[in-house]
Amino acid sequence: MQFWVAQTLNSLAFGGLLFLLSSGFSLIFGLMRLANLTHGALFMLGAYIGAYLMRAFPGTSLWMAALASGIAVAVFGGLLERFVLRRLAGNALGQVLLTLGIAFIISDGCLLVFGGDPIPLSTPRWLARPVFLWGFIFPAYRLAVVVLAVCAALGLHILLDRTRLGAMIRAGVDDMAMARAVGIPVSAIFTLVFCLGSAIAGAGGVLAGPILSAYPGLDGDMLPLALIVVILGGVGSITGAFVGSFIIGAIYTFGIALLPDLAYVILFLPMILVIAIRPNGLFGRMAV
Amino acid sequence: MATDALTLDNVHAFYGDSHVLQGVSLAVPQGQVLGLLGRNGVGKTTCISTVAGMVKARGGSIYLGDRRIEALGSETISRAGIGLVPQGRRVFPSLTVQENLSVARRGAKPRWTIQTVFELFPRLQERRRQLAGWLSGGEQQMLAIGRALMGNPTVLLMDEPSEGLAPLIIAEVGRTITRLRDEGMSILLVEQNIRLALELADHIVIMSAGRCVFSGGVEDVRSQPDLIETHLGVAARRPEH
Ligand SMILES: Nc1ncnc2c1ncn2[C@@H]1O[C@H](COP(=O)(O)OP(=O)(O)OP(=O)(O)O)[C@@H](O)[C@H]1O
Ligand SMILES: [Mg+2]
């Protein structure tokens, strides 16, 4: 019984981390029709920046590190969009190659600077102790990750659904040319959304640190999962990214625990089903 | 002579290699309605899209008042004072009625606000929390007009606003156009409904194969049934019919 409870919480925490990665990926994909293959690398970069900050400035809390790293990665993402990706607007193949190339550069750069050994990020002390509830043991930090992911989802939901800026972003997703033609500053909104998605990924990488550690290959492990989440949930949909993240988090966690040899089969099977039956994903309006 | 509200001078536009606008020249005088007619595929929508900056002009010039706009992006053109009511309406389907209007809001002391648009189209107010994608065709057309007005333009581009609408709704759209004109709005109106166009327009331009082949008053068109037959592809009928 403890096994199931523990794995359930693990899967929820992993789903929460996936959401921090895939929400930005989905927003960027939906608005800019751009599969940003750098997104996994931004997550890893975030984790490494957090690890560096906590090592270089002892006393830096994980939260401070997540905040600082989120800002740094947002700036990086904004510059990337503004000065590099924008030149390739409309050139899908070019964008795929470029974002993939930048992902490789980031991961080699991290390897060069931080070396090949995993760097665990320390859990905040007050969350390091397990919590006992109803006779079961819960790692407190994983609970906190779930709570944070839910808060991020609520924040994004309010931004997108309740504000004028959010309506402008959705208008751009619906019909970009028309959005420009009614005077919505679509280019500025692109940069903003890219910064936002990068920030969440960067901060998410730091929050993943105590669970996954910062290690070479973190980007490549996470990116395919984000892709599956977005295909499952639907491009550009925050609700879809949220639901998809927890579904994939559960399938992945239980798959590895129960059928380690088949984990990837179990993971990709639902994606194939979804593409066959609902090509727009569970909550999406746009074909991938 | 006062400058016209909108002037196209020898405008050329392409889709890839296909030369769709082959030197279009026309002018919308201040506070008047210019009806732009022509068969399917002659380039009317392309003409409107080029003015709105959604298709780049590859020759010629476009003036909004005396400001040259053909090289500007469509965001800037919209901000300069051009409102677009596109063919097929193209409301933002996943935004509510109110959001469709609010994203287009602009102007310091604007004539058009969400409130005044709702006064113009009370039906939109009743449906303001509804997703635009679920509106009827007529309601979507009103929303598209309202959305264009929210930018407080000086020139309105309307591409077949009567397309696919029931006669009663067409009449309402027609009354709206007349009302906007009477308030001083300059309007470039593309219409396939020739009767409606002749009723609403002060001036008519007929396009054929990417060029303007006729420009004149409404009465000139009425008195030349063969003109209608040749260029508009309908048997000449008395317009009153
Ligand atoms: N996006 C596009 N790419 C390539 N060709 C296009 C495109 N849009 C229109 N065309 C072509 O350009 C020509 C002019 O099209 P346009 O839409 O301007 O005609 P129109 O006069 O508005 O016709 P309609 O009355 O049917 O709306 C047509 O031959 C059309 O096939
Ligand atoms: Mg047309």
XYZ file of C-alpha atoms and ligand atoms in Angstrom:
561
model
C 0.000 0.000 0.000
C 2.770 2.419 0.918
C 4.247 1.629 -2.512
C 1.112 2.799 -4.316
C 0.755 5.889 -2.202
C 4.398 6.817 -2.670
C 4.309 6.188 -6.414
C 1.115 8.192 -6.747
C 2.744 11.157 -5.066
C 5.868 10.690 -7.164
C 3.773 10.683 -10.281
C 1.919 13.813 -9.194
C 5.177 15.614 -8.438
C 6.628 14.533 -11.755
C 3.428 15.648 -13.480
C 3.794 19.036 -11.792
C 7.355 19.389 -13.081
C 6.196 18.349 -16.530
C 3.564 21.037 -16.429
C 6.175 23.686 -15.663
C 8.029 22.523 -18.756
C 5.167 21.886 -21.132
C 2.912 24.864 -20.371
C 5.427 27.270 -21.885
C 6.215 24.874 -24.700
C 2.514 24.622 -25.514
C 1.907 28.379 -25.353
C 4.838 29.085 -27.646
C 3.775 26.323 -30.023
C 0.188 27.559 -30.065
C 0.910 31.229 -30.545
C 3.976 31.150 -32.762
C 3.462 27.787 -34.524
C 6.972 27.083 -33.370
C 8.064 23.772 -31.872
C 10.740 25.221 -29.635
C 13.114 22.270 -29.281
C 15.299 24.424 -27.037
C 12.685 24.177 -24.314
C 14.138 21.059 -22.661
C 17.554 22.706 -22.683
C 16.106 25.819 -21.060
C 14.755 23.583 -18.288
C 18.202 22.023 -17.838
C 19.915 25.401 -18.050
C 17.590 26.582 -15.297
C 18.560 23.624 -13.125
C 22.277 24.276 -13.622
C 21.974 28.005 -12.988
C 20.114 27.184 -9.778
C 22.762 24.664 -8.757
C 25.495 27.196 -9.468
C 23.792 29.954 -7.488
C 23.206 27.738 -4.469
C 26.815 26.599 -4.523
C 28.416 29.978 -5.204
C 26.291 31.899 -2.722
C 25.731 29.660 0.291
C 22.513 30.526 2.010
C 20.643 31.012 -1.261
C 17.373 29.182 -0.815
C 15.933 26.967 -3.520
C 13.137 29.513 -3.993
C 15.546 32.380 -4.495
C 17.510 30.253 -6.919
C 14.338 29.367 -8.833
C 13.363 33.022 -9.063
C 16.790 34.187 -10.215
C 17.144 31.330 -12.633
C 13.675 31.959 -14.040
C 14.597 35.573 -14.715
C 17.947 34.655 -16.283
C 16.408 32.029 -18.550
C 13.589 34.440 -19.477
C 16.148 36.998 -20.622
C 17.993 34.315 -22.568
C 14.748 33.137 -24.186
C 13.646 36.673 -25.016
C 16.954 37.442 -26.739
C 16.781 34.151 -28.591
C 13.314 34.941 -29.906
C 13.941 38.589 -30.682
C 17.274 38.331 -32.425
C 17.478 34.799 -33.802
C 14.160 32.989 -34.149
C 12.301 35.993 -35.511
C 14.483 35.932 -38.600
C 13.137 32.482 -39.367
C 9.438 33.340 -39.099
C 7.451 31.117 -41.428
C 10.358 28.753 -42.017
C 9.326 25.725 -39.974
C 12.224 23.483 -40.940
C 14.733 26.233 -40.258
C 13.208 26.786 -36.825
C 13.358 23.098 -35.963
C 17.002 22.862 -36.983
C 17.937 26.087 -35.249
C 16.190 25.346 -31.959
C 17.622 21.831 -31.954
C 21.104 23.207 -32.665
C 20.830 25.721 -29.843
C 19.661 22.933 -27.540
C 22.847 20.988 -28.367
C 24.987 24.064 -27.784
C 23.370 24.655 -24.398
C 23.822 21.062 -23.315
C 27.459 20.962 -24.441
C 28.036 24.296 -22.762
C 26.592 22.966 -19.503
C 28.712 19.836 -19.766
C 31.797 21.958 -20.291
C 31.091 24.295 -17.392
C 29.512 21.958 -14.845
C 31.057 18.602 -15.730
C 29.403 15.246 -16.192
C 28.352 14.394 -12.643
C 24.789 14.978 -11.529
C 24.471 17.946 -9.175
C 21.610 17.514 -6.728
C 19.982 20.707 -5.490
C 19.298 20.650 -1.801
C 15.728 20.530 -0.600
C 14.670 23.433 1.624
C 15.228 22.201 5.156
C 11.650 22.611 6.365
C 10.463 20.444 3.478
C 13.193 17.827 3.774
C 11.404 15.865 6.457
C 8.627 13.497 5.442
C 5.085 14.198 6.520
C 2.985 11.482 8.126
C -0.645 11.539 7.114
C -3.265 8.827 7.630
C -0.511 6.387 8.438
C 1.420 6.994 5.242
C 4.704 8.742 4.654
C 4.711 11.661 2.230
C 7.914 13.405 1.120
C 6.961 16.984 1.864
C 8.918 18.523 -0.989
C 6.963 16.556 -3.567
C 3.744 17.822 -2.097
C 5.123 21.345 -2.382
C 5.969 20.793 -6.056
C 2.391 19.728 -6.747
C 1.069 22.791 -4.956
C 3.420 25.065 -6.910
C 2.411 23.521 -10.226
C -1.250 24.030 -9.391
C -0.508 27.660 -8.471
C 1.360 28.157 -11.752
C -1.571 26.657 -13.635
C -4.021 28.949 -11.853
C -1.827 31.968 -12.516
C -1.530 31.139 -16.207
C -5.236 30.450 -16.400
C -6.066 33.836 -14.907
C -3.560 35.584 -17.163
C -4.902 33.932 -20.290
C -8.605 33.837 -19.513
C -9.250 36.882 -17.403
C -6.999 39.654 -18.711
C -6.945 41.723 -21.866
C -3.360 40.669 -22.505
C -4.477 37.054 -22.301
C -7.291 37.729 -24.762
C -4.740 39.280 -27.118
C -2.574 36.173 -26.857
C -5.575 33.944 -27.605
C -6.537 36.186 -30.516
C -3.046 35.623 -31.901
C -3.465 31.867 -31.501
C -6.851 32.010 -33.261
C -5.845 34.123 -36.255
C -2.489 35.826 -36.228
C -2.877 37.873 -39.417
C -6.238 39.179 -38.251
C -4.846 39.958 -34.800
C -2.218 42.169 -36.406
C -4.845 43.761 -38.611
C -6.849 44.933 -35.599
C -3.694 46.498 -34.184
C -2.659 43.909 -31.597
C 1.130 44.206 -31.180
C 1.695 40.579 -32.042
C 5.494 40.825 -32.275
C 5.861 42.258 -28.794
C 3.461 39.609 -27.512
C 5.589 36.891 -29.131
C 8.628 38.053 -27.215
C 6.648 38.305 -24.013
C 5.204 34.811 -24.334
C 8.631 33.428 -25.142
C 10.060 35.104 -22.029
C 7.187 33.785 -19.935
C 7.527 30.223 -21.208
C 11.291 30.334 -20.717
C 10.921 31.718 -17.205
C 8.583 28.924 -16.157
C 10.886 26.325 -17.694
C 13.958 27.831 -16.011
C 12.313 28.036 -12.605
C 10.853 24.563 -13.160
C 14.352 23.193 -13.751
C 15.448 24.502 -10.360
C 12.367 23.086 -8.641
C 13.102 19.752 -10.312
C 16.641 19.844 -8.895
C 15.966 18.200 -5.521
C 14.079 15.373 -7.276
C 15.924 14.857 -10.563
C 19.248 16.727 -10.022
C 20.922 18.769 -12.718
C 22.662 16.312 -15.035
C 23.798 16.092 -18.633
C 20.929 14.625 -20.613
C 18.177 16.117 -18.467
C 17.115 18.147 -21.502
C 16.869 15.123 -23.767
C 14.970 13.171 -21.106
C 12.402 15.907 -20.610
C 11.782 17.308 -24.109
C 10.068 14.218 -25.577
C 7.780 14.130 -22.545
C 6.815 17.756 -23.115
C 6.089 16.943 -26.750
C 3.839 14.065 -25.741
C 2.041 16.205 -23.189
C 1.328 18.882 -25.760
C 0.162 16.407 -28.384
C -2.039 14.722 -25.798
C -3.441 17.900 -24.256
C -3.687 19.999 -27.397
C -1.428 22.731 -28.682
C -1.820 26.102 -26.998
C -4.154 24.892 -24.264
C -3.095 25.406 -20.647
C -5.849 23.100 -19.430
C -4.591 20.527 -21.903
C -0.997 20.920 -20.712
C -2.169 20.567 -17.108
C -4.243 17.440 -17.615
C -1.721 15.970 -20.054
C 1.182 16.538 -17.655
C -0.444 14.619 -14.850
C -1.556 11.811 -17.161
C 1.928 11.450 -18.633
C 3.520 11.905 -15.204
C 1.462 8.978 -13.922
C 2.041 6.746 -16.939
C 5.764 7.425 -16.856
C 6.211 6.950 -13.122
C 4.137 3.788 -12.884
C 5.505 2.500 -16.170
C 9.071 2.739 -14.916
C 8.170 1.270 -11.530
C 6.111 -1.647 -12.831
C 7.312 -2.404 -16.358
C 10.686 -0.723 -16.718
C 11.377 -2.432 -20.039
C 8.180 -1.161 -21.598
C 8.126 2.358 -20.125
C 8.473 4.064 -23.494
C 5.946 1.816 -25.196
C 3.410 2.613 -22.516
C 4.274 6.274 -22.882
C 3.967 6.585 -26.629
C 0.941 4.355 -27.011
C -1.584 6.867 -25.677
C -0.018 9.524 -27.881
C -0.523 7.399 -30.988
C -4.106 6.731 -29.950
C -4.758 10.406 -29.427
C -3.239 11.360 -32.773
C -5.386 8.717 -34.462
C -8.644 9.595 -32.728
C -8.350 13.250 -31.794
C -5.633 14.857 -33.896
C -6.116 18.172 -32.096
C -5.490 16.645 -28.681
C -7.872 16.456 -25.765
C -8.314 20.227 -25.397
C -6.818 21.664 -28.562
C -8.404 23.355 -31.528
C -5.440 23.210 -33.858
C -3.913 20.231 -35.619
C -0.261 19.692 -34.750
C -9.056 69.998 -53.558
C -9.145 68.197 -50.263
C -7.108 64.991 -50.082
C -9.085 61.813 -50.380
C -9.355 59.616 -47.313
C -7.666 56.696 -49.080
C -5.803 56.669 -52.372
C -4.348 53.735 -54.294
C -2.009 54.677 -57.078
C -0.941 52.007 -59.562
C -0.742 49.273 -56.913
C 0.706 45.884 -57.854
C 0.541 42.738 -55.723
C 1.541 39.107 -56.192
C 0.914 35.714 -54.634
C 4.184 34.002 -55.414
C 4.536 34.497 -59.146
C 0.904 35.164 -59.866
C 0.392 38.848 -60.566
C -2.967 39.502 -58.932
C -3.131 43.309 -58.745
C -1.858 44.768 -61.984
C -1.873 48.473 -61.310
C -4.960 49.328 -59.294
C -5.753 53.016 -58.869
C -8.744 54.290 -56.951
C -9.670 56.867 -54.343
C -12.153 56.919 -51.486
C -13.254 60.538 -50.913
C -13.682 61.798 -47.336
C -16.950 60.681 -45.815
C -18.103 58.696 -48.816
C -18.671 55.080 -49.730
C -16.703 53.680 -52.656
C -18.245 50.477 -53.972
C -15.672 48.092 -55.433
C -17.286 45.485 -57.673
C -16.070 42.634 -59.833
C -16.481 38.951 -60.489
C -15.088 36.235 -58.240
C -11.320 36.102 -58.267
C -10.595 39.469 -59.905
C -8.601 40.621 -56.878
C -11.023 42.586 -54.704
C -9.998 40.881 -51.474
C -6.360 41.151 -52.465
C -6.879 44.865 -52.963
C -8.338 45.210 -49.456
C -5.642 42.993 -47.933
C -2.954 45.085 -49.594
C -4.364 48.288 -48.117
C -4.508 46.587 -44.710
C -0.869 45.500 -45.065
C -1.657 41.782 -44.956
C -0.387 41.431 -48.523
C 2.677 43.496 -49.438
C 2.347 45.894 -52.366
C 5.164 45.299 -54.829
C 4.753 48.544 -56.702
C 2.713 51.716 -56.562
C 1.672 53.693 -53.512
C -1.137 53.791 -50.992
C -2.023 56.930 -49.060
C -4.145 57.241 -45.960
C -4.945 60.946 -46.154
C -1.508 62.188 -47.110
C 0.460 59.548 -45.218
C 2.082 56.820 -47.299
C 1.306 53.447 -45.802
C 2.087 50.733 -48.343
C 5.395 49.819 -46.701
C 4.045 49.644 -43.146
C 3.101 46.468 -41.288
C -0.558 45.721 -40.718
C -0.346 46.539 -36.988
C 0.913 50.015 -37.806
C -1.596 50.493 -40.596
C -4.397 49.613 -38.207
C -3.050 52.103 -35.702
C -2.768 54.737 -38.420
C -6.549 54.619 -38.782
C -7.655 51.797 -41.060
C -10.342 49.423 -39.856
C -10.802 46.051 -41.542
C -14.004 44.028 -41.776
C -12.604 41.037 -43.635
C -14.260 38.613 -45.992
C -15.607 35.688 -43.974
C -15.717 37.956 -40.858
C -12.804 36.234 -39.102
C -13.899 37.013 -35.569
C -11.661 35.393 -32.942
C -13.699 32.246 -32.218
C -12.233 31.394 -28.819
C -12.723 34.913 -27.457
C -16.010 36.125 -26.079
C -17.912 38.871 -27.874
C -16.683 41.396 -25.345
C -13.071 40.202 -25.628
C -13.207 40.448 -29.421
C -14.038 44.102 -28.966
C -11.672 44.834 -26.100
C -8.536 43.478 -27.793
C -9.114 45.972 -30.609
C -9.732 48.932 -28.296
C -7.747 52.054 -29.090
C -7.939 55.824 -28.832
C -7.793 58.351 -26.012
C -11.276 59.881 -26.147
C -12.745 57.474 -28.625
C -16.027 57.758 -30.464
C -16.258 53.984 -30.388
C -16.051 52.078 -27.135
C -17.510 48.753 -26.099
C -20.491 50.721 -24.814
C -21.177 52.609 -28.052
C -20.668 49.480 -30.141
C -23.248 47.751 -27.955
C -25.588 50.684 -28.561
C -25.092 50.235 -32.307
C -25.667 46.459 -32.083
C -27.767 45.686 -28.980
C -27.747 42.027 -29.994
C -24.021 41.876 -29.236
C -24.591 43.170 -25.730
C -27.018 40.337 -25.012
C -24.382 37.873 -26.150
C -21.348 39.612 -24.726
C -20.147 36.664 -22.659
C -20.699 34.154 -25.431
C -17.804 32.771 -27.470
C -17.704 34.469 -30.859
C -17.331 31.126 -32.593
C -20.861 30.222 -31.535
C -22.547 33.341 -32.922
C -24.757 33.240 -35.991
C -23.370 34.594 -39.259
C -25.219 37.871 -38.868
C -24.021 38.349 -35.306
C -20.458 37.557 -36.348
C -20.732 40.203 -39.059
C -21.902 42.771 -36.527
C -19.046 41.757 -34.265
C -16.543 42.083 -37.091
C -17.850 45.587 -37.809
C -17.806 46.478 -34.124
C -14.273 45.163 -33.741
C -13.093 47.307 -36.659
C -14.795 50.362 -35.147
C -13.065 49.781 -31.779
C -9.829 50.943 -33.398
C -11.560 54.270 -34.133
C -10.507 54.275 -37.774
C -10.926 57.059 -40.290
C -11.291 54.599 -43.162
C -13.235 51.357 -43.013
C -12.496 48.493 -45.408
C -15.477 46.162 -45.735
C -15.137 42.976 -47.742
C -18.512 41.505 -48.717
C -20.332 42.266 -45.467
C -23.581 40.833 -46.886
C -22.084 37.472 -47.884
C -24.168 34.557 -46.676
C -26.634 36.629 -44.653
C -30.421 36.594 -44.623
C -32.176 39.548 -46.284
C -33.293 41.104 -43.004
C -29.761 41.038 -41.660
C -28.408 42.428 -44.932
C -30.801 45.339 -44.563
C -29.517 45.934 -41.034
C -25.894 45.844 -42.166
C -26.846 48.255 -44.957
C -28.439 50.676 -42.498
C -25.330 50.494 -40.342
C -23.106 51.365 -43.293
C -25.294 54.348 -44.186
C -25.244 55.490 -40.590
C -21.458 55.274 -40.366
C -21.144 57.184 -43.627
C -23.487 59.880 -42.355
C -21.232 60.262 -39.339
C -18.340 61.005 -41.682
C -16.686 57.613 -42.022
C -14.974 56.921 -45.348
C -15.705 53.395 -46.524
C -14.244 51.102 -49.173
C -17.012 48.566 -49.721
C -16.500 45.366 -51.698
C -19.819 43.791 -52.614
C -21.129 41.011 -54.847
C -24.652 42.101 -54.051
C -24.891 44.723 -56.756
C -28.228 46.108 -55.697
C -26.920 46.668 -52.199
C -23.721 48.235 -53.513
C -25.604 50.623 -55.799
C -27.861 51.546 -52.938
C -25.060 52.284 -50.477
C -22.233 53.648 -52.603
C -21.559 57.196 -53.734
C -19.077 55.995 -56.317
C -18.429 52.728 -58.104
C -15.192 51.127 -59.274
C -15.331 47.871 -61.233
C -12.345 45.548 -61.312
C -11.534 42.904 -63.858
C -8.447 40.674 -63.894
C -6.480 42.786 -61.443
C -7.249 46.164 -62.988
C -9.879 48.831 -62.575
C -11.957 48.906 -65.747
C -14.623 51.377 -64.727
C -14.947 54.257 -62.356
C -17.978 56.447 -62.125
C -21.124 57.457 -60.332
C -23.875 55.087 -59.322
C -26.166 56.506 -62.008
C -23.583 55.773 -64.704
C -23.658 52.139 -63.702
C -27.421 51.991 -63.596
C -27.685 53.508 -67.043
C -25.228 51.011 -68.600
C -26.706 47.533 -68.138
C -24.100 46.030 -70.464
C -21.381 47.178 -68.068
C -22.904 45.050 -65.357
C -23.346 42.124 -67.700
C -19.769 42.210 -69.007
C -17.916 42.741 -65.776
C -20.161 41.467 -63.077
C -21.473 38.375 -64.792
C -25.129 38.897 -64.076
C -27.885 39.536 -66.559
C -28.676 43.231 -66.611
C -31.801 43.778 -64.606
C -33.490 46.860 -63.409
C -31.767 47.582 -60.128
C -35.173 48.114 -58.500
C -35.974 44.433 -58.963
N -3.408 33.308 -50.519
C -3.435 33.158 -51.865
N -2.450 32.488 -52.488
C -2.453 32.347 -53.829
N -3.396 32.828 -54.636
C -4.398 33.519 -54.072
C -4.475 33.716 -52.660
N -5.576 34.424 -52.384
C -6.171 34.654 -53.569
N -5.470 34.126 -54.577
C -5.797 34.226 -56.000
O -5.746 35.583 -56.367
C -6.825 35.919 -57.200
C -7.621 37.049 -56.590
O -8.214 36.597 -55.391
P -9.112 37.528 -54.483
O -9.433 36.762 -53.247
O -8.469 38.838 -54.313
O -10.415 37.675 -55.375
P -11.827 38.344 -55.029
O -12.076 39.324 -56.091
O -11.859 38.822 -53.642
O -12.800 37.104 -55.210
P -14.155 36.768 -54.404
O -15.218 37.591 -55.004
O -14.373 35.316 -54.696
O -13.939 37.023 -52.973
C -7.620 34.654 -57.400
O -7.253 34.106 -58.631
C -7.217 33.765 -56.288
O -7.252 32.421 -56.679
Mg -12.952 38.332 -52.022
